[in-house]
């Protein structure tokens, strides 16, 4: 797989270093602050140590970077933040996200990572997103980097194709449905849900969103990015942006 590097907008390296990355012979792709290389440039370990950059799959970065910025507004909640890769993208862009996850270990990793990147403090809550959310407030944006089968990133996790069963996908689809149901009641008028998976399973992607929209007529899909099976990056993500018109 390609080596993905995300430059930290909040604490960027100097222009000379950026130019060297752009001219590196191993460079495969650039999009905004995301780079993909066929091998790791010599300066990357230094950039990581200084908090100027993070290692992140370019496909994972693009799943959020492709979204129209008007659909990512504060107050913003990253509901299934994991170790905080997409939370950090938002913070690096000057937003002040809230983060939550069901794993205290992942939340700890998020705080460690945000410290390395010299980001402002990110409030992090221990929450099971598949259950009713403990918020009295609503948000303009809720980001759901949904738990999924990972069938779109088999190039990085080749054992997945042997572990994932139809029953597991069915259970994941039910979990994703619960997360969407609980999230939607906390989205403000004209606010958005951003739903992302690293799966190629239609049940987890377009079909999941179509089912959600059939139950919630106040929401509409304003952007959708389907997995591009012709991509030479060999990683496949799905993104849907759902706007609440109510």
GROMACS .gro file of C-alpha atoms in nm:
model
  246
    1UNK     CA    1   0.000   0.000   0.000
    2UNK     CA    2   0.097   0.362  -0.051
    3UNK     CA    3   0.242   0.562   0.239
    4UNK     CA    4  -0.007   0.832   0.336
    5UNK     CA    5   0.116   1.153   0.503
    6UNK     CA    6  -0.112   1.431   0.629
    7UNK     CA    7   0.045   1.772   0.689
    8UNK     CA    8  -0.068   1.946   1.007
    9UNK     CA    9  -0.218   2.284   0.909
   10UNK     CA   10  -0.209   2.394   1.271
   11UNK     CA   11   0.167   2.335   1.302
   12UNK     CA   12   0.298   2.310   0.949
   13UNK     CA   13   0.663   2.255   0.848
   14UNK     CA   14   0.854   2.529   0.668
   15UNK     CA   15   0.811   2.593   0.297
   16UNK     CA   16   1.144   2.430   0.213
   17UNK     CA   17   1.033   2.101   0.369
   18UNK     CA   18   0.696   2.116   0.196
   19UNK     CA   19   0.868   2.179  -0.137
   20UNK     CA   20   1.092   1.878  -0.081
   21UNK     CA   21   0.784   1.659  -0.024
   22UNK     CA   22   0.620   1.791  -0.340
   23UNK     CA   23   0.936   1.714  -0.538
   24UNK     CA   24   1.008   1.375  -0.382
   25UNK     CA   25   1.055   1.112  -0.657
   26UNK     CA   26   0.829   0.868  -0.467
   27UNK     CA   27   0.534   1.112  -0.472
   28UNK     CA   28   0.217   0.952  -0.611
   29UNK     CA   29  -0.061   1.200  -0.525
   30UNK     CA   30  -0.129   1.531  -0.348
   31UNK     CA   31  -0.470   1.662  -0.240
   32UNK     CA   32  -0.475   1.968  -0.015
   33UNK     CA   33  -0.276   1.854   0.292
   34UNK     CA   34  -0.274   1.485   0.204
   35UNK     CA   35   0.020   1.317   0.032
   36UNK     CA   36   0.066   0.961  -0.097
   37UNK     CA   37   0.411   0.818  -0.159
   38UNK     CA   38   0.533   0.490  -0.303
   39UNK     CA   39   0.798   0.484  -0.030
   40UNK     CA   40   0.855   0.690   0.285
   41UNK     CA   41   1.046   1.019   0.227
   42UNK     CA   42   1.353   1.068   0.448
   43UNK     CA   43   1.210   1.374   0.624
   44UNK     CA   44   0.888   1.203   0.744
   45UNK     CA   45   1.022   1.065   1.076
   46UNK     CA   46   1.137   1.417   1.169
   47UNK     CA   47   0.798   1.564   1.070
   48UNK     CA   48   0.619   1.308   1.287
   49UNK     CA   49   0.846   1.379   1.584
   50UNK     CA   50   0.787   1.753   1.557
   51UNK     CA   51   0.411   1.718   1.519
   52UNK     CA   52   0.417   1.861   1.167
   53UNK     CA   53   0.258   1.554   1.011
   54UNK     CA   54   0.072   1.228   1.069
   55UNK     CA   55   0.069   0.896   0.890
   56UNK     CA   56  -0.277   0.850   0.743
   57UNK     CA   57  -0.399   0.659   0.441
   58UNK     CA   58  -0.466   0.904   0.159
   59UNK     CA   59  -0.799   0.729   0.094
   60UNK     CA   60  -0.901   0.779   0.457
   61UNK     CA   61  -0.798   1.145   0.435
   62UNK     CA   62  -0.993   1.197   0.112
   63UNK     CA   63  -1.310   1.047   0.261
   64UNK     CA   64  -1.336   1.367   0.467
   65UNK     CA   65  -1.133   1.613   0.257
   66UNK     CA   66  -1.364   1.575  -0.045
   67UNK     CA   67  -1.662   1.710   0.151
   68UNK     CA   68  -1.781   2.064   0.082
   69UNK     CA   69  -1.660   2.272   0.378
   70UNK     CA   70  -2.004   2.432   0.427
   71UNK     CA   71  -2.128   2.094   0.550
   72UNK     CA   72  -1.871   2.076   0.831
   73UNK     CA   73  -1.970   2.333   1.091
   74UNK     CA   74  -1.944   2.384   1.468
   75UNK     CA   75  -2.056   2.263   1.707
   76UNK     CA   76  -1.911   1.942   1.569
   77UNK     CA   77  -1.915   1.595   1.726
   78UNK     CA   78  -1.697   1.308   1.605
   79UNK     CA   79  -1.921   1.036   1.741
   80UNK     CA   80  -1.707   0.727   1.669
   81UNK     CA   81  -1.368   0.893   1.682
   82UNK     CA   82  -1.147   0.589   1.737
   83UNK     CA   83  -0.789   0.709   1.774
   84UNK     CA   84  -0.892   1.047   1.635
   85UNK     CA   85  -0.751   1.066   1.284
   86UNK     CA   86  -1.052   1.252   1.145
   87UNK     CA   87  -1.099   1.448   1.469
   88UNK     CA   88  -0.745   1.577   1.420
   89UNK     CA   89  -0.816   1.679   1.061
   90UNK     CA   90  -1.102   1.897   1.184
   91UNK     CA   91  -0.892   2.047   1.466
   92UNK     CA   92  -0.601   2.114   1.230
   93UNK     CA   93  -0.841   2.315   1.013
   94UNK     CA   94  -0.922   2.542   1.306
   95UNK     CA   95  -1.244   2.375   1.420
   96UNK     CA   96  -1.307   2.281   1.785
   97UNK     CA   97  -1.453   1.931   1.774
   98UNK     CA   98  -1.598   1.721   2.052
   99UNK     CA   99  -1.501   1.354   2.034
  100UNK     CA  100  -1.651   1.033   2.168
  101UNK     CA  101  -1.588   0.661   2.149
  102UNK     CA  102  -1.681   0.346   2.343
  103UNK     CA  103  -1.312   0.262   2.405
  104UNK     CA  104  -1.125   0.447   2.678
  105UNK     CA  105  -0.798   0.323   2.525
  106UNK     CA  106  -0.878   0.490   2.194
  107UNK     CA  107  -0.976   0.812   2.369
  108UNK     CA  108  -0.641   0.805   2.549
  109UNK     CA  109  -0.466   0.762   2.215
  110UNK     CA  110  -0.661   1.058   2.077
  111UNK     CA  111  -0.535   1.282   2.359
  112UNK     CA  112  -0.178   1.161   2.308
  113UNK     CA  113  -0.203   1.229   1.936
  114UNK     CA  114  -0.359   1.574   1.978
  115UNK     CA  115  -0.077   1.665   2.218
  116UNK     CA  116   0.185   1.549   1.966
  117UNK     CA  117   0.020   1.767   1.701
  118UNK     CA  118   0.014   2.071   1.935
  119UNK     CA  119  -0.365   2.096   1.899
  120UNK     CA  120  -0.594   2.271   2.149
  121UNK     CA  121  -0.759   2.042   2.404
  122UNK     CA  122  -1.027   1.819   2.249
  123UNK     CA  123  -1.311   1.726   2.491
  124UNK     CA  124  -1.348   1.347   2.472
  125UNK     CA  125  -1.639   1.144   2.611
  126UNK     CA  126  -1.677   0.771   2.672
  127UNK     CA  127  -1.999   0.689   2.485
  128UNK     CA  128  -2.156   0.387   2.320
  129UNK     CA  129  -2.298   0.552   2.008
  130UNK     CA  130  -2.538   0.265   1.941
  131UNK     CA  131  -2.737   0.368   2.249
  132UNK     CA  132  -2.927   0.694   2.323
  133UNK     CA  133  -2.680   0.981   2.341
  134UNK     CA  134  -2.641   1.167   2.673
  135UNK     CA  135  -2.666   1.517   2.524
  136UNK     CA  136  -2.919   1.787   2.593
  137UNK     CA  137  -2.766   1.996   2.314
  138UNK     CA  138  -2.763   1.945   1.938
  139UNK     CA  139  -2.486   1.983   1.685
  140UNK     CA  140  -2.443   2.140   1.343
  141UNK     CA  141  -2.231   1.844   1.233
  142UNK     CA  142  -2.210   1.488   1.360
  143UNK     CA  143  -1.934   1.284   1.203
  144UNK     CA  144  -1.990   0.907   1.207
  145UNK     CA  145  -1.680   0.713   1.106
  146UNK     CA  146  -1.890   0.403   1.143
  147UNK     CA  147  -1.777   0.065   1.272
  148UNK     CA  148  -1.771  -0.151   0.961
  149UNK     CA  149  -1.638  -0.468   0.801
  150UNK     CA  150  -1.322  -0.300   0.671
  151UNK     CA  151  -1.365  -0.478   0.338
  152UNK     CA  152  -1.245  -0.166   0.159
  153UNK     CA  153  -0.900  -0.178   0.318
  154UNK     CA  154  -0.814  -0.545   0.274
  155UNK     CA  155  -0.485  -0.435   0.116
  156UNK     CA  156  -0.379  -0.326   0.466
  157UNK     CA  157  -0.566  -0.599   0.656
  158UNK     CA  158  -0.552  -0.907   0.430
  159UNK     CA  159  -0.678  -1.137   0.706
  160UNK     CA  160  -1.015  -0.952   0.705
  161UNK     CA  161  -1.148  -1.146   0.407
  162UNK     CA  162  -1.114  -1.467   0.606
  163UNK     CA  163  -1.267  -1.331   0.928
  164UNK     CA  164  -1.567  -1.136   0.799
  165UNK     CA  165  -1.886  -1.339   0.760
  166UNK     CA  166  -2.234  -1.249   0.635
  167UNK     CA  167  -2.357  -1.271   0.994
  168UNK     CA  168  -2.091  -1.021   1.110
  169UNK     CA  169  -2.188  -0.779   0.833
  170UNK     CA  170  -2.554  -0.812   0.931
  171UNK     CA  171  -2.467  -0.731   1.292
  172UNK     CA  172  -2.257  -0.433   1.182
  173UNK     CA  173  -2.543  -0.304   0.966
  174UNK     CA  174  -2.772  -0.314   1.270
  175UNK     CA  175  -2.512  -0.128   1.479
  176UNK     CA  176  -2.471   0.137   1.208
  177UNK     CA  177  -2.848   0.176   1.190
  178UNK     CA  178  -2.867   0.231   1.567
  179UNK     CA  179  -2.588   0.490   1.555
  180UNK     CA  180  -2.762   0.682   1.276
  181UNK     CA  181  -3.096   0.669   1.460
  182UNK     CA  182  -2.953   0.808   1.783
  183UNK     CA  183  -2.740   1.069   1.608
  184UNK     CA  184  -3.013   1.219   1.392
  185UNK     CA  185  -3.215   1.349   1.686
  186UNK     CA  186  -2.916   1.564   1.787
  187UNK     CA  187  -2.865   1.739   1.452
  188UNK     CA  188  -2.978   2.101   1.422
  189UNK     CA  189  -3.193   2.234   1.140
  190UNK     CA  190  -2.973   2.263   0.829
  191UNK     CA  191  -2.707   2.063   1.014
  192UNK     CA  192  -2.547   1.748   0.876
  193UNK     CA  193  -2.455   1.391   0.948
  194UNK     CA  194  -2.135   1.281   0.775
  195UNK     CA  195  -2.136   0.902   0.743
  196UNK     CA  196  -1.812   0.723   0.645
  197UNK     CA  197  -1.710   0.359   0.613
  198UNK     CA  198  -1.406   0.176   0.480
  199UNK     CA  199  -1.627  -0.094   0.331
  200UNK     CA  200  -1.731  -0.198  -0.019
  201UNK     CA  201  -2.047  -0.368   0.108
  202UNK     CA  202  -2.360  -0.195  -0.031
  203UNK     CA  203  -2.550  -0.298   0.283
  204UNK     CA  204  -2.314  -0.085   0.492
  205UNK     CA  205  -2.302   0.201   0.245
  206UNK     CA  206  -2.562   0.321  -0.006
  207UNK     CA  207  -2.830   0.077   0.107
  208UNK     CA  208  -2.782   0.181   0.471
  209UNK     CA  209  -2.824   0.547   0.378
  210UNK     CA  210  -3.123   0.479   0.151
  211UNK     CA  211  -3.291   0.296   0.438
  212UNK     CA  212  -3.219   0.584   0.676
  213UNK     CA  213  -3.361   0.841   0.434
  214UNK     CA  214  -3.677   0.634   0.388
  215UNK     CA  215  -3.738   0.659   0.764
  216UNK     CA  216  -3.639   1.026   0.802
  217UNK     CA  217  -3.796   1.244   0.536
  218UNK     CA  218  -3.647   1.561   0.687
  219UNK     CA  219  -3.299   1.448   0.580
  220UNK     CA  220  -3.159   1.453   0.228
  221UNK     CA  221  -2.831   1.325   0.087
  222UNK     CA  222  -2.642   1.630  -0.044
  223UNK     CA  223  -2.312   1.458  -0.120
  224UNK     CA  224  -2.224   1.093  -0.175
  225UNK     CA  225  -1.887   0.943  -0.267
  226UNK     CA  226  -1.903   0.579  -0.372
  227UNK     CA  227  -1.596   0.353  -0.362
  228UNK     CA  228  -1.393   0.400  -0.679
  229UNK     CA  229  -1.299   0.046  -0.782
  230UNK     CA  230  -1.067   0.178  -1.054
  231UNK     CA  231  -0.851   0.362  -0.800
  232UNK     CA  232  -0.483   0.260  -0.812
  233UNK     CA  233  -0.467   0.332  -0.437
  234UNK     CA  234  -0.641  -0.002  -0.377
  235UNK     CA  235  -0.836   0.130  -0.077
  236UNK     CA  236  -1.205   0.205  -0.088
  237UNK     CA  237  -1.411   0.436   0.133
  238UNK     CA  238  -1.773   0.545   0.124
  239UNK     CA  239  -1.898   0.888   0.234
  240UNK     CA  240  -2.250   1.033   0.254
  241UNK     CA  241  -2.346   1.380   0.376
  242UNK     CA  242  -2.701   1.399   0.510
  243UNK     CA  243  -2.860   1.740   0.565
  244UNK     CA  244  -3.144   1.797   0.809
  245UNK     CA  245  -3.399   2.030   0.649
  246UNK     CA  246  -3.641   2.020   0.945
   0.00000   0.00000   0.00000
